[in-house]
Amino acid sequence: MCIAVPGKVLKIEGNKGIVEIGNMKREVFMHLVPDVCVDEYVLVHAGCAIETIDEEEAKITLNIFKELL
């Protein structure tokens, strides 16, 4: 099973960006979401941002992950 996790875009430089997932920051490829902006949320899978997601849905999902851990 594969899972994508939501994260907040902090920085974008070319095809890469820094995304905050929980309290971790990760560099991810942004080429699949070319119109995303800083402070928006994306779903991250296998080191790539694969889709944008609204902030409310991202926070709901992150809270569910916290409960599972």
PDB file of C-alpha atoms in Angstrom:
ATOM      1  CA  MET A   1       0.000   0.000   0.000  1.00  0.00           C
ATOM      2  CA  CYS A   2       1.209   3.473  -0.863  1.00  0.00           C
ATOM      3  CA  ILE A   3       0.205   6.617   0.925  1.00  0.00           C
ATOM      4  CA  ALA A   4       0.622  10.309   0.157  1.00  0.00           C
ATOM      5  CA  VAL A   5       0.935  12.793   3.001  1.00  0.00           C
ATOM      6  CA  PRO A   6      -0.052  16.460   3.014  1.00  0.00           C
ATOM      7  CA  GLY A   7       2.525  19.142   3.546  1.00  0.00           C
ATOM      8  CA  LYS A   8       2.812  22.922   3.416  1.00  0.00           C
ATOM      9  CA  VAL A   9       4.997  24.442   0.710  1.00  0.00           C
ATOM     10  CA  LEU A  10       7.602  26.694   2.313  1.00  0.00           C
ATOM     11  CA  LYS A  11       9.890  27.441  -0.629  1.00  0.00           C
ATOM     12  CA  ILE A  12      10.030  26.773  -4.375  1.00  0.00           C
ATOM     13  CA  GLU A  13      13.168  26.887  -6.508  1.00  0.00           C
ATOM     14  CA  GLY A  14      12.769  25.632 -10.044  1.00  0.00           C
ATOM     15  CA  ASN A  15      11.418  22.075 -10.030  1.00  0.00           C
ATOM     16  CA  LYS A  16      12.167  21.517  -6.332  1.00  0.00           C
ATOM     17  CA  GLY A  17      10.603  22.846  -3.175  1.00  0.00           C
ATOM     18  CA  ILE A  18      10.780  22.589   0.589  1.00  0.00           C
ATOM     19  CA  VAL A  19       7.633  21.124   2.129  1.00  0.00           C
ATOM     20  CA  GLU A  20       6.827  20.961   5.844  1.00  0.00           C
ATOM     21  CA  ILE A  21       5.116  17.726   6.886  1.00  0.00           C
ATOM     22  CA  GLY A  22       4.238  17.857  10.551  1.00  0.00           C
ATOM     23  CA  ASN A  23       7.436  19.172  12.115  1.00  0.00           C
ATOM     24  CA  MET A  24       9.764  17.844   9.389  1.00  0.00           C
ATOM     25  CA  LYS A  25      10.996  19.705   6.335  1.00  0.00           C
ATOM     26  CA  ARG A  26      11.703  17.772   3.144  1.00  0.00           C
ATOM     27  CA  GLU A  27      12.941  18.665  -0.316  1.00  0.00           C
ATOM     28  CA  VAL A  28      10.513  17.360  -2.930  1.00  0.00           C
ATOM     29  CA  PHE A  29      10.126  17.544  -6.688  1.00  0.00           C
ATOM     30  CA  MET A  30       7.405  20.004  -7.729  1.00  0.00           C
ATOM     31  CA  HIS A  31       7.236  19.320 -11.486  1.00  0.00           C
ATOM     32  CA  LEU A  32       3.791  17.642 -11.251  1.00  0.00           C
ATOM     33  CA  VAL A  33       2.200  20.741  -9.639  1.00  0.00           C
ATOM     34  CA  PRO A  34       3.658  23.621 -11.674  1.00  0.00           C
ATOM     35  CA  ASP A  35       1.056  26.190 -10.522  1.00  0.00           C
ATOM     36  CA  VAL A  36       1.473  25.637  -6.766  1.00  0.00           C
ATOM     37  CA  CYS A  37       2.513  28.611  -4.617  1.00  0.00           C
ATOM     38  CA  VAL A  38       4.279  29.032  -1.290  1.00  0.00           C
ATOM     39  CA  ASP A  39       1.915  28.531   1.701  1.00  0.00           C
ATOM     40  CA  GLU A  40      -0.318  26.122  -0.243  1.00  0.00           C
ATOM     41  CA  TYR A  41      -0.633  22.445   0.678  1.00  0.00           C
ATOM     42  CA  VAL A  42       0.338  19.507  -1.516  1.00  0.00           C
ATOM     43  CA  LEU A  43       0.165  15.741  -1.288  1.00  0.00           C
ATOM     44  CA  VAL A  44       3.660  14.235  -1.251  1.00  0.00           C
ATOM     45  CA  HIS A  45       4.395  10.703  -2.425  1.00  0.00           C
ATOM     46  CA  ALA A  46       7.792   9.153  -3.110  1.00  0.00           C
ATOM     47  CA  GLY A  47       9.562  12.513  -2.985  1.00  0.00           C
ATOM     48  CA  CYS A  48       7.181  14.257  -5.379  1.00  0.00           C
ATOM     49  CA  ALA A  49       4.353  16.707  -4.807  1.00  0.00           C
ATOM     50  CA  ILE A  50       1.580  15.011  -6.784  1.00  0.00           C
ATOM     51  CA  GLU A  51      -1.475  17.197  -6.162  1.00  0.00           C
ATOM     52  CA  THR A  52      -2.581  20.359  -4.389  1.00  0.00           C
ATOM     53  CA  ILE A  53      -4.947  20.026  -1.426  1.00  0.00           C
ATOM     54  CA  ASP A  54      -6.841  22.650   0.544  1.00  0.00           C
ATOM     55  CA  GLU A  55      -5.567  23.620   3.987  1.00  0.00           C
ATOM     56  CA  GLU A  56      -8.563  22.329   5.925  1.00  0.00           C
ATOM     57  CA  GLU A  57      -8.379  18.867   4.353  1.00  0.00           C
ATOM     58  CA  ALA A  58      -4.598  18.764   4.910  1.00  0.00           C
ATOM     59  CA  LYS A  59      -4.993  19.549   8.613  1.00  0.00           C
ATOM     60  CA  ILE A  60      -7.727  16.927   9.034  1.00  0.00           C
ATOM     61  CA  THR A  61      -5.481  14.298   7.446  1.00  0.00           C
ATOM     62  CA  LEU A  62      -2.447  15.300   9.525  1.00  0.00           C
ATOM     63  CA  ASN A  63      -4.518  15.066  12.713  1.00  0.00           C
ATOM     64  CA  ILE A  64      -5.648  11.560  11.761  1.00  0.00           C
ATOM     65  CA  PHE A  65      -2.003  10.543  11.258  1.00  0.00           C
ATOM     66  CA  LYS A  66      -1.161  11.940  14.728  1.00  0.00           C
ATOM     67  CA  GLU A  67      -3.964   9.882  16.279  1.00  0.00           C
ATOM     68  CA  LEU A  68      -2.721   6.719  14.560  1.00  0.00           C
ATOM     69  CA  LEU A  69       0.797   7.200  15.906  1.00  0.00           C
TER      70      LEU A  69
END
